[in-house]
Coordinates of C-alpha atoms in Angstrom, one line a residue:
Chain C
M132 CA -0.1 0.1 -0.1
S133 CA 2.9 2.2 0.4
S134 CA 3.1 2.6 -3.4
L135 CA 0.1 4.9 -3.3
S136 CA 0.7 8.5 -4.4
V137 CA -0.5 11.3 -2.5
S138 CA -3.5 12.1 -4.8
E139 CA -4.6 8.6 -4.6
T140 CA -4.4 8.6 -0.7
A141 CA -6.6 11.8 -0.8
G142 CA -8.9 10.0 -3.1
I143 CA -9.4 7.2 -0.6
A144 CA -9.9 9.5 2.3
Q145 CA -12.8 11.0 0.3
A146 CA -14.0 7.6 -0.4
S147 CA -14.1 6.6 3.2
A148 CA -16.2 9.6 3.9
D149 CA -18.6 8.5 1.0
A150 CA -19.9 5.3 2.7
R151 CA -22.4 4.9 -0.2
V152 CA -19.9 3.2 -2.5
S153 CA -19.8 -0.7 -2.2
I154 CA -17.4 -1.5 -4.9
R155 CA -14.8 0.8 -6.4
V156 CA -12.7 -0.4 -9.3
E157 CA -10.0 2.0 -10.1
D158 CA -8.0 1.7 -13.4
V159 CA -7.9 -2.0 -13.0
S160 CA -6.0 -4.3 -15.6
V161 CA -5.7 -8.0 -15.2
T162 CA -3.2 -9.9 -17.1
Y163 CA -2.6 -13.5 -16.5
R164 CA -0.6 -16.2 -18.0
T165 CA -2.3 -19.5 -18.8
S166 CA -1.1 -22.7 -20.2
L167 CA -2.5 -23.9 -23.5
E168 CA -2.2 -27.5 -22.3
K169 CA -5.1 -28.9 -20.3
K170 CA -2.7 -30.8 -18.0
P171 CA 0.7 -29.6 -18.1
T172 CA 3.2 -32.2 -17.1
M173 CA 7.0 -32.2 -16.5
K174 CA 7.1 -35.0 -19.2
T175 CA 5.6 -32.8 -22.0
T176 CA 7.8 -29.8 -20.8
L177 CA 11.0 -32.0 -21.1
L178 CA 9.8 -33.5 -24.5
R179 CA 9.2 -30.0 -25.8
L180 CA 12.6 -28.6 -24.7
G181 CA 14.5 -27.2 -27.8
R182 CA 11.4 -27.0 -29.9
R183 CA 10.6 -23.5 -28.9
E184 CA 6.9 -23.8 -28.9
R185 CA 5.1 -21.4 -26.7
I186 CA 2.6 -23.1 -24.6
V187 CA 2.0 -20.3 -22.2
R188 CA -0.2 -17.5 -23.4
E189 CA -0.6 -14.1 -21.8
I190 CA -4.2 -13.0 -21.6
E191 CA -5.2 -9.3 -21.1
A192 CA -8.5 -10.0 -19.5
L193 CA -9.2 -6.4 -18.2
K194 CA -7.7 -3.3 -19.5
H195 CA -7.9 0.0 -17.3
V196 CA -11.4 -0.6 -16.1
N197 CA -12.9 2.1 -14.0
L198 CA -16.2 1.4 -12.3
E199 CA -18.2 2.3 -9.2
V200 CA -21.1 0.4 -7.8
R201 CA -23.1 2.2 -5.1
Q202 CA -24.6 0.7 -2.2
G203 CA -28.1 -0.8 -2.9
E204 CA -27.5 -0.7 -6.7
V205 CA -28.2 -3.5 -9.1
L206 CA -25.4 -3.6 -11.8
G207 CA -25.7 -5.7 -14.8
I208 CA -22.8 -6.6 -16.9
L209 CA -23.2 -7.8 -20.4
G210 CA -20.9 -8.7 -23.2
A211 CA -19.7 -11.4 -25.5
N212 CA -17.9 -14.6 -24.3
G213 CA -14.4 -13.6 -23.4
A214 CA -15.2 -10.0 -23.0
G215 CA -13.7 -10.0 -19.4
K216 CA -17.0 -10.1 -17.5
S217 CA -16.2 -13.0 -15.4
T218 CA -12.7 -11.8 -14.7
L219 CA -14.1 -8.4 -13.5
V220 CA -16.4 -10.1 -11.1
R221 CA -13.7 -12.5 -10.0
T222 CA -11.4 -9.4 -9.3
M223 CA -14.3 -7.9 -7.2
A224 CA -14.5 -11.0 -5.2
G225 CA -10.7 -11.0 -4.5
I226 CA -10.1 -14.3 -6.3
L227 CA -7.9 -12.8 -8.9
P228 CA -6.0 -9.7 -7.7
P229 CA -5.4 -6.9 -10.2
T230 CA -2.3 -6.7 -12.1
I231 CA -2.6 -2.8 -12.2
G232 CA -5.1 -0.6 -10.3
R233 CA -7.0 -1.1 -7.1
V234 CA -10.3 -2.6 -6.1
E235 CA -12.0 -1.6 -3.0
V236 CA -14.9 -3.5 -1.6
R237 CA -17.0 -2.7 1.4
G238 CA -19.3 -5.2 2.9
R239 CA -19.6 -8.9 3.1
V240 CA -19.4 -10.6 -0.3
S241 CA -21.3 -13.6 -1.3
T242 CA -20.4 -15.1 -4.8
L243 CA -22.4 -17.2 -7.1
L244 CA -20.1 -17.8 -10.0
A245 CA -20.4 -19.8 -13.1
L246 CA -18.9 -22.9 -11.7
G247 CA -21.2 -23.6 -8.8
V248 CA -20.9 -24.4 -5.2
G249 CA -18.7 -26.9 -3.5
F250 CA -15.5 -28.6 -4.7
N251 CA -15.5 -32.2 -3.9
R252 CA -18.3 -34.2 -5.4
E253 CA -17.4 -37.2 -3.3
L254 CA -18.4 -35.3 -0.3
S255 CA -22.0 -34.9 0.8
G256 CA -23.9 -31.6 0.1
R257 CA -23.7 -30.8 3.8
E258 CA -20.0 -31.1 3.9
N259 CA -19.6 -29.1 0.9
V260 CA -21.8 -26.2 2.2
T261 CA -19.9 -26.2 5.5
L262 CA -16.4 -26.3 3.9
G263 CA -17.4 -23.6 1.3
G264 CA -18.9 -21.4 4.1
L265 CA -15.8 -21.6 6.3
A266 CA -13.5 -20.9 3.4
A267 CA -15.5 -17.9 2.5
G268 CA -14.9 -16.7 6.2
L269 CA -18.1 -17.4 7.9
S270 CA -18.1 -18.7 11.5
R271 CA -19.6 -22.1 12.5
A272 CA -22.3 -20.3 14.3
Q273 CA -23.3 -18.3 11.3
L274 CA -23.2 -21.6 9.2
R275 CA -25.6 -23.4 11.7
D276 CA -28.0 -20.4 11.7
K277 CA -28.2 -20.4 7.8
Y278 CA -28.0 -24.0 7.1
D279 CA -31.7 -25.0 7.5
E280 CA -32.7 -21.9 5.4
I281 CA -30.3 -22.9 2.7
V282 CA -31.5 -26.5 2.5
E283 CA -35.2 -25.5 2.6
F284 CA -34.8 -23.1 -0.2
A285 CA -32.9 -25.6 -2.4
E286 CA -35.6 -28.1 -1.6
L287 CA -32.8 -30.8 -1.1
E288 CA -33.7 -31.9 2.5
E289 CA -33.4 -35.6 1.8
F290 CA -30.2 -35.2 -0.4
M291 CA -28.0 -33.2 2.0
D292 CA -26.2 -36.3 3.3
M293 CA -25.6 -37.9 0.0
P294 CA -22.4 -37.5 -2.0
M295 CA -22.9 -34.7 -4.5
N296 CA -22.0 -36.8 -7.3
T297 CA -25.4 -38.3 -7.0
Y298 CA -26.9 -34.9 -7.6
S299 CA -28.4 -33.8 -11.0
S300 CA -27.0 -30.7 -12.5
G301 CA -30.2 -29.0 -11.6
M302 CA -29.9 -29.8 -7.9
Y303 CA -26.2 -28.8 -8.0
G304 CA -27.2 -25.5 -9.3
R305 CA -30.1 -25.1 -6.9
L306 CA -27.8 -25.7 -4.0
A307 CA -25.3 -23.0 -5.3
F308 CA -28.0 -20.5 -5.7
S309 CA -29.5 -21.2 -2.4
V310 CA -26.1 -21.0 -0.5
A311 CA -25.2 -17.6 -2.2
V312 CA -28.5 -15.8 -1.6
N313 CA -29.2 -17.2 1.8
M314 CA -25.8 -16.0 3.3
D315 CA -27.2 -12.5 4.0
P316 CA -24.5 -10.7 2.0
D317 CA -24.1 -7.0 1.7
I318 CA -22.8 -7.6 -1.9
L319 CA -23.9 -10.3 -4.1
L320 CA -21.8 -11.2 -7.2
I321 CA -23.6 -13.4 -9.6
D322 CA -22.0 -14.7 -12.8
E323 CA -24.4 -16.4 -15.3
A324 CA -25.9 -18.6 -12.6
L325 CA -29.4 -17.4 -12.6
S326 CA -31.2 -19.9 -14.7
V327 CA -30.8 -23.1 -12.9
G328 CA -33.2 -25.9 -12.0
D329 CA -36.6 -26.6 -13.4
A330 CA -39.1 -24.0 -14.4
K331 CA -40.5 -23.9 -10.9
F332 CA -37.1 -23.2 -9.2
R333 CA -36.4 -20.7 -11.9
K334 CA -39.4 -18.8 -11.1
K335 CA -38.6 -19.0 -7.3
S336 CA -35.0 -17.9 -7.7
F337 CA -36.1 -15.0 -10.0
K338 CA -38.6 -13.8 -7.3
K339 CA -35.8 -14.3 -4.7
M340 CA -33.6 -12.1 -6.9
Q341 CA -36.3 -9.5 -7.2
E342 CA -36.6 -9.5 -3.4
L343 CA -32.8 -9.2 -2.9
C344 CA -32.5 -6.4 -5.5
A345 CA -35.3 -4.5 -3.8
Q346 CA -33.5 -4.6 -0.5
D347 CA -30.5 -2.4 0.3
R348 CA -28.1 -4.8 -1.3
T349 CA -25.5 -4.3 -3.8
V350 CA -25.9 -6.8 -6.6
V351 CA -23.6 -7.3 -9.6
L352 CA -25.1 -9.5 -12.3
V353 CA -23.4 -11.1 -15.1
S354 CA -25.9 -12.5 -17.6
H355 CA -26.6 -13.2 -21.2
A356 CA -30.2 -13.2 -20.5
L357 CA -30.9 -9.6 -21.6
G358 CA -34.4 -9.7 -20.3
S359 CA -33.5 -10.3 -16.7
I360 CA -30.8 -7.5 -16.9
E361 CA -33.5 -5.0 -18.1
E362 CA -35.8 -6.1 -15.4
L363 CA -33.6 -6.4 -12.5
C364 CA -30.9 -3.9 -13.0
D365 CA -30.7 -0.2 -12.2
R366 CA -27.7 0.3 -14.4
A367 CA -25.9 -1.7 -16.9
V368 CA -22.4 -1.8 -18.5
W369 CA -21.3 -3.5 -21.6
M370 CA -17.9 -4.9 -21.8
H371 CA -16.0 -5.6 -25.0
K372 CA -12.5 -7.1 -25.2
G373 CA -11.5 -6.2 -21.6
E374 CA -12.9 -2.6 -21.7
L375 CA -15.9 -0.8 -20.6
Q376 CA -17.8 -0.1 -23.9
M377 CA -20.8 1.6 -22.5
E378 CA -22.4 2.4 -19.2
G379 CA -25.9 3.5 -18.6
E380 CA -29.6 2.7 -18.2
P381 CA -30.2 -1.0 -18.6
D382 CA -32.5 -0.4 -21.5
D383 CA -30.2 1.8 -23.4
V384 CA -27.2 -0.5 -23.0
V385 CA -29.2 -3.5 -23.9
H386 CA -30.5 -1.8 -26.9
A387 CA -27.0 -0.7 -28.0
Y388 CA -25.6 -4.3 -27.4
T389 CA -28.4 -5.8 -29.3
K390 CA -27.8 -3.5 -32.2
F391 CA -24.1 -4.4 -32.0
L392 CA -24.9 -8.0 -32.1
D393 CA -27.2 -7.7 -35.1
V394 CA -24.9 -5.4 -37.2
G395 CA -21.6 -7.0 -36.1
E396 CA -18.4 -5.4 -35.0
D397 CA -16.9 -4.4 -38.3
A398 CA -19.9 -2.6 -39.7
L399 CA -20.3 -0.5 -36.6
T400 CA -18.0 2.3 -35.6
M401 CA -18.3 3.3 -31.9
E402 CA -19.6 6.7 -32.8
D403 CA -22.8 5.2 -33.9
L404 CA -23.6 4.2 -30.5
Chain G
M44 CA -5.7 -11.5 -0.3
S45 CA -7.8 -8.7 1.1
T46 CA -6.4 -5.9 3.1
E47 CA -8.4 -4.1 5.7
I48 CA -8.1 -0.4 5.2
G49 CA -5.7 1.2 7.6
T50 CA -4.8 -1.8 9.5
S51 CA -1.3 -2.4 8.2
P52 CA 1.0 -1.4 11.0
G53 CA 4.1 0.8 10.4
D54 CA 2.9 2.2 7.1
P55 CA 3.8 5.9 7.2
E56 CA 1.5 7.0 4.6
L57 CA -1.5 5.3 6.1
D58 CA -0.7 6.6 9.5
A59 CA -0.5 10.1 8.1
R60 CA -3.8 9.6 6.3
Q61 CA -5.4 8.4 9.4
A62 CA -4.0 11.4 11.3
V63 CA -5.7 13.6 8.8
V64 CA -9.0 11.6 8.6
A65 CA -9.4 10.6 12.1
P66 CA -10.5 13.8 13.7
E67 CA -13.4 14.5 11.6
H68 CA -14.6 11.0 10.9
D69 CA -13.7 9.3 14.2
E70 CA -17.1 7.8 14.6
E71 CA -17.5 6.8 11.1
R72 CA -14.2 5.0 11.2
Q73 CA -15.4 3.0 14.2
V74 CA -18.4 1.8 12.2
E75 CA -16.1 1.0 9.3
W76 CA -13.9 -1.1 11.4
K77 CA -16.9 -3.4 12.1
T78 CA -18.0 -3.8 8.5
E79 CA -15.9 -5.8 6.2
Q80 CA -13.6 -4.0 4.0
H81 CA -11.2 -5.4 1.3
V82 CA -8.7 -3.6 -0.9
Y83 CA -7.2 -5.8 -3.7
E84 CA -4.1 -4.4 -5.1
P85 CA -1.3 -5.7 -7.3
H86 CA 0.9 -8.1 -5.4
R87 CA 4.3 -6.8 -4.6
V88 CA 7.1 -8.8 -6.0
G89 CA 4.5 -11.4 -6.5
L90 CA 3.5 -11.8 -2.9
P91 CA 0.2 -10.8 -1.2
P92 CA 0.6 -8.4 1.8
L93 CA 1.9 -10.7 4.4
G94 CA 0.3 -9.2 7.5
P95 CA -3.4 -9.3 6.3
Y96 CA -2.7 -12.8 4.6
V97 CA -1.6 -14.2 7.9
R98 CA -4.6 -12.7 9.7
E99 CA -7.0 -13.9 7.2
L100 CA -5.3 -17.4 7.4
W101 CA -5.7 -17.5 11.2
R102 CA -9.3 -16.3 10.8
R103 CA -10.2 -19.2 8.6
R104 CA -8.3 -21.9 10.5
E105 CA -11.4 -23.7 11.0
F106 CA -11.7 -24.4 7.5
A107 CA -8.3 -26.3 7.6
F108 CA -9.4 -28.3 10.6
E109 CA -12.9 -29.1 9.0
L110 CA -11.4 -30.2 5.7
S111 CA -9.0 -32.4 7.6
R112 CA -11.9 -33.9 9.7
T113 CA -14.0 -34.4 6.6
T114 CA -11.1 -36.2 4.9
L115 CA -10.7 -38.4 7.9
R116 CA -14.4 -39.1 8.1
A117 CA -14.3 -40.2 4.4
Q118 CA -11.5 -42.6 5.5
H119 CA -13.8 -43.9 8.3
F120 CA -11.2 -42.7 10.7
E121 CA -13.9 -42.3 13.6
T122 CA -14.4 -46.1 13.7
A123 CA -12.1 -48.4 15.5
F124 CA -11.6 -50.5 12.4
G125 CA -10.9 -47.4 10.4
K126 CA -8.0 -46.6 12.8
L127 CA -6.9 -50.2 12.8
W128 CA -6.7 -50.2 9.0
L129 CA -4.5 -47.1 9.3
V130 CA -2.0 -48.8 11.5
L131 CA -2.1 -52.0 9.5
N132 CA -0.3 -50.7 6.6
P133 CA 2.8 -49.3 8.1
M134 CA 2.8 -52.2 10.6
L135 CA 2.9 -54.7 7.8
L136 CA 5.7 -52.6 5.9
A137 CA 7.7 -52.8 9.3
F138 CA 7.3 -56.7 9.3
V139 CA 8.6 -56.9 5.7
Y140 CA 11.5 -54.7 6.4
F141 CA 12.2 -56.5 9.8
V142 CA 12.5 -59.8 7.8
L143 CA 14.5 -58.2 5.1
V144 CA 17.0 -56.6 7.5
D145 CA 17.2 -59.6 9.6
I146 CA 18.2 -61.7 6.6
L147 CA 20.7 -59.0 5.5
R148 CA 22.3 -58.8 9.1
H149 CA 22.4 -62.6 9.2
G150 CA 20.2 -62.4 12.5
H151 CA 22.5 -60.2 14.3
R152 CA 20.2 -57.3 15.3
P153 CA 20.7 -55.0 18.2
H154 CA 18.5 -55.1 21.1
G155 CA 15.2 -53.2 20.4
Y156 CA 15.7 -53.1 16.8
F157 CA 12.1 -53.9 16.2
A158 CA 10.9 -51.1 18.2
H159 CA 13.5 -48.7 16.4
L160 CA 12.1 -49.8 13.1
V161 CA 8.4 -49.6 14.0
A162 CA 8.8 -46.1 15.6
G163 CA 10.9 -44.8 12.6
I164 CA 8.3 -46.0 10.0
F165 CA 5.4 -44.6 12.0
L166 CA 7.1 -41.1 12.3
Y167 CA 8.2 -41.4 8.5
Y168 CA 4.7 -42.2 7.6
F169 CA 3.6 -39.0 9.3
F170 CA 6.0 -37.0 7.2
S171 CA 5.4 -38.8 3.9
G172 CA 1.6 -39.0 4.3
A173 CA 1.6 -35.2 4.8
V174 CA 3.7 -34.6 1.7
R175 CA 2.1 -37.2 -0.4
E176 CA -1.6 -36.0 0.2
S177 CA -0.7 -32.3 -0.2
V178 CA 0.2 -32.9 -3.7
K179 CA -3.4 -33.1 -4.7
S180 CA -4.7 -30.5 -2.3
V181 CA -4.8 -27.4 -4.5
V182 CA -5.6 -29.3 -7.7
G183 CA -8.3 -31.2 -5.8
G184 CA -9.6 -28.0 -4.4
G185 CA -10.9 -27.2 -7.9
R186 CA -14.2 -25.2 -7.7
L187 CA -13.3 -23.8 -4.3
V188 CA -10.3 -22.2 -5.5
L189 CA -11.9 -20.9 -8.6
N190 CA -14.9 -19.5 -6.8
T191 CA -13.8 -18.3 -3.4
A192 CA -11.0 -15.9 -2.2
F193 CA -9.3 -17.4 0.8
P194 CA -5.7 -18.0 1.7
R195 CA -4.8 -21.1 -0.3
T196 CA -2.0 -22.2 2.0
L197 CA -4.9 -23.6 4.2
L198 CA -5.2 -26.5 1.6
P199 CA -1.8 -27.9 2.2
L200 CA -1.6 -27.1 5.7
S201 CA -4.9 -29.1 6.2
T202 CA -3.2 -32.3 4.8
V203 CA -0.5 -31.8 7.4
I204 CA -3.2 -31.7 10.2
T205 CA -4.8 -34.9 8.7
A206 CA -1.4 -36.6 8.6
F207 CA -0.9 -35.8 12.3
W208 CA -4.2 -37.2 13.3
R209 CA -3.5 -40.3 11.4
F210 CA -0.1 -40.5 13.3
I211 CA -1.7 -40.4 16.7
P212 CA -3.2 -44.1 16.6
T213 CA 0.1 -45.5 15.1
F214 CA 2.0 -43.9 18.0
L215 CA -0.5 -45.5 20.5
I216 CA 0.3 -49.0 19.0
Y217 CA 4.1 -48.2 19.2
I218 CA 3.6 -47.8 23.1
P219 CA 3.2 -51.5 23.9
I220 CA 6.0 -52.5 21.6
H221 CA 8.2 -50.0 23.3
L222 CA 7.5 -51.3 26.7
I223 CA 7.7 -55.1 25.7
S224 CA 11.1 -54.3 24.2
G225 CA 12.2 -53.1 27.6
L226 CA 13.2 -49.6 26.3
P227 CA 13.5 -46.8 28.8
V228 CA 10.7 -44.2 29.6
N229 CA 12.0 -41.2 31.4
L230 CA 12.0 -37.5 31.4
A231 CA 13.9 -37.4 28.2
T232 CA 11.2 -39.1 26.4
L233 CA 9.4 -35.8 26.3
W234 CA 11.9 -34.8 23.5
I235 CA 9.5 -36.6 21.2
I236 CA 7.2 -33.6 21.2
P237 CA 9.7 -31.0 19.7
I238 CA 10.9 -33.7 17.3
V239 CA 7.4 -34.3 15.9
L240 CA 6.9 -30.6 15.7
T241 CA 10.1 -30.2 13.7
I242 CA 9.0 -33.0 11.4
A243 CA 5.6 -31.3 11.0
F244 CA 7.1 -28.0 10.0
I245 CA 9.5 -29.6 7.6
A246 CA 6.5 -31.5 6.1
A247 CA 4.4 -28.3 6.0
G248 CA 7.1 -26.5 4.1
L249 CA 7.4 -29.2 1.5
A250 CA 3.6 -29.8 1.4
M251 CA 3.2 -26.2 0.3
F252 CA 5.9 -26.5 -2.2
V253 CA 4.7 -29.8 -3.9
A254 CA 1.0 -28.5 -3.9
A255 CA 1.9 -25.5 -5.8
L256 CA 4.3 -27.4 -8.2
Q257 CA 1.5 -29.9 -8.8
V258 CA -0.6 -27.0 -10.4
Y259 CA 2.2 -26.5 -13.1
F260 CA 3.2 -30.1 -13.6
R261 CA 0.5 -32.5 -13.0
D262 CA 2.8 -35.4 -13.0
V263 CA 4.6 -34.4 -9.7
K264 CA 2.1 -36.7 -8.1
S265 CA 3.4 -39.8 -10.0
F266 CA 7.0 -39.1 -8.9
M267 CA 6.1 -38.7 -5.4
P268 CA 6.0 -42.5 -4.4
Y269 CA 9.6 -43.0 -5.8
V270 CA 11.1 -39.9 -4.0
L271 CA 9.4 -40.8 -0.8
R272 CA 10.5 -44.4 -0.9
L273 CA 14.1 -43.2 -1.5
W274 CA 13.8 -40.7 1.1
L275 CA 12.8 -43.5 3.6
Y276 CA 15.9 -45.4 2.8
A277 CA 18.1 -42.2 3.3
S278 CA 16.6 -41.7 6.7
P279 CA 17.7 -43.6 10.0
V280 CA 14.7 -45.9 9.8
L281 CA 16.0 -49.2 8.6
W282 CA 19.4 -48.5 10.1
Y283 CA 20.8 -46.7 13.1
P284 CA 22.2 -43.2 13.1
N285 CA 25.3 -44.3 14.7
E286 CA 26.0 -47.0 12.1
V287 CA 26.7 -44.6 9.3
P288 CA 30.2 -44.8 8.0
N289 CA 32.0 -41.4 8.2
H290 CA 32.0 -40.8 4.5
W291 CA 28.3 -41.1 4.2
E292 CA 27.4 -39.0 7.2
W293 CA 26.7 -36.1 5.0
I294 CA 23.5 -37.9 3.8
L295 CA 22.1 -37.5 7.3
K296 CA 22.9 -33.8 7.3
A297 CA 21.7 -33.1 3.8
N298 CA 18.5 -35.0 4.6
P299 CA 16.0 -32.4 6.2
I300 CA 14.5 -35.0 8.4
G301 CA 17.8 -36.9 9.1
G302 CA 18.5 -34.9 12.2
P303 CA 15.1 -35.2 13.9
M304 CA 14.7 -38.9 12.8
A305 CA 18.1 -39.7 14.3
A306 CA 17.2 -37.9 17.5
W307 CA 13.8 -39.8 17.6
S308 CA 15.9 -43.1 17.6
V309 CA 18.3 -41.8 20.4
V310 CA 15.5 -40.6 22.6
L311 CA 13.3 -43.7 22.3
Q312 CA 16.1 -46.4 22.3
K313 CA 18.5 -45.0 24.7
G314 CA 16.3 -42.6 26.8
H315 CA 18.9 -39.9 26.3
A316 CA 18.0 -36.3 25.5
A317 CA 18.0 -35.5 21.8
P318 CA 21.6 -34.6 20.5
P319 CA 21.7 -30.7 20.1
V320 CA 23.4 -31.1 16.7
D321 CA 20.6 -33.2 15.3
M322 CA 17.8 -31.1 16.7
L323 CA 19.6 -27.8 15.6
T324 CA 20.1 -29.0 12.0
G325 CA 16.5 -30.3 12.0
L326 CA 15.3 -26.8 13.2
A327 CA 17.4 -25.0 10.7
W328 CA 15.8 -27.2 7.9
A329 CA 12.4 -26.8 9.4
V330 CA 12.5 -23.0 9.4
G331 CA 14.1 -22.8 6.0
L332 CA 11.9 -25.2 4.3
F333 CA 8.7 -23.8 5.9
V334 CA 9.6 -20.1 4.9
A335 CA 10.7 -21.1 1.4
G336 CA 7.6 -23.4 0.8
A337 CA 5.2 -20.7 2.1
L338 CA 6.8 -17.9 0.1
F339 CA 6.9 -20.1 -3.1
F340 CA 3.4 -21.2 -2.6
M341 CA 2.1 -17.6 -1.9
S342 CA 4.0 -16.1 -4.8
R343 CA 2.2 -18.6 -7.1
E344 CA -1.3 -18.7 -5.5
R345 CA -2.7 -15.7 -7.6
E346 CA -2.4 -17.8 -10.6
F347 CA -4.1 -20.9 -9.3
A348 CA -7.6 -19.5 -10.1
V349 CA -6.5 -19.3 -13.8
R350 CA -4.4 -22.5 -14.0
L351 CA -6.8 -25.1 -12.6

């Protein structure tokens, strides 16, 4: 933190006074290196020696993104696959620290990311919920309080002590959704995980989302379902190739994005927007 | 990891800032301290800020214990037969080596050799179990690592806790063997506590190292059985530390667990205090490997979320 300049420090002091900001993303870039191999091994590394193949690729997932989410606001993020939406949400959650810039988050965060809850399908639902909660920083007492609510909402009472590899994908998604929304978070980060389960559960989860959005909670919602962005969000941003393309009223942003999708990137200069 | 605003001690700029802000916003700050605040910034020299990292690690220690408990439950550790099963494997190994060494030594074995062998194998199993299981800890943490922000060191450290719990019943089995062999029990026997602790820290350092390495090279896991088997032969388990010919003694020093394992044998067999040389080399290895392993792991852990 000692690398902060004087002006930045002054900015933070102001920010501390302005308690209404939940998430502040300041000039954030995220670059990471990833292997092109699915399972990199020493063997392949040795075999490749001297052949000068590059198997590590640098990915610039976010480029100088500035964004503020106020407390109680529901922000929708839309954009094509690979636009950096998930990276942005993961940076807000602290999973992927920025390469440049700074992210400030105020409040308890609950995440519902694309990949679902739990980590070990051989463990029971109950064990996965407990371990996930403890890793997320909840205390045992908090977990105990919430546990019944989570199970009841997911409608998985009789499945909680069964290994999660016996679950259907819908049940998996239902549990993930239920854990995320029932943790009473100040900030809820959701990445393309709204439409899970059967029609009945979708209805129920959408209702729960409306309920959560109506409360004084900050919600960041990544979705390809443009309809739900229009319906749930107060504001929307459109991301394109790691940059913020547009920011504004959900209707306007969705409209611009749809137009962009119809016309295609080449035919459309950004002034047309 | 996350940094709480204004909590890093000794940061001159922060202190200055607090001095400016504090008078007007004193009450507000009080409230802020109670709500959670996180600041995510680029890692300096690849490392997350250490103070907050360790604080978060401590705050979530329950996760490591619960993960260990869950792992043990999956292995039926809570049942008597489950525990017996755990003891059976090293016990059978001890029998195999006993027969083997007995043949090689033409039946000339020192008094208490079987107890030395069993004690050595049990302690070595604690060490090797921790290291072997930790290899999978981060890669096996899959979705949790991808979706949750928490200090990843909890994953390999949890395997050390698991290995320790598995060590306890084996040690209980050793006690009657020790007594039947007529080996001494005295005040010096208490040295086993610092010895086990030293081994635990060495294991933790290596556990963090191999767990991170496995993310980059998924075949590290397949090398581990060979490495650990050779390591067993290079440790004073099948042989006594004082039997080592002079020109081979460097092996004992170069082996991180050589010192503590030698001390383990001296304490249990002779009832003497642990030799200071062995304990000090062991301690030096423990501190060195733990710090190096932790720094290596932490410098890489940012990438885990994109490498799994």
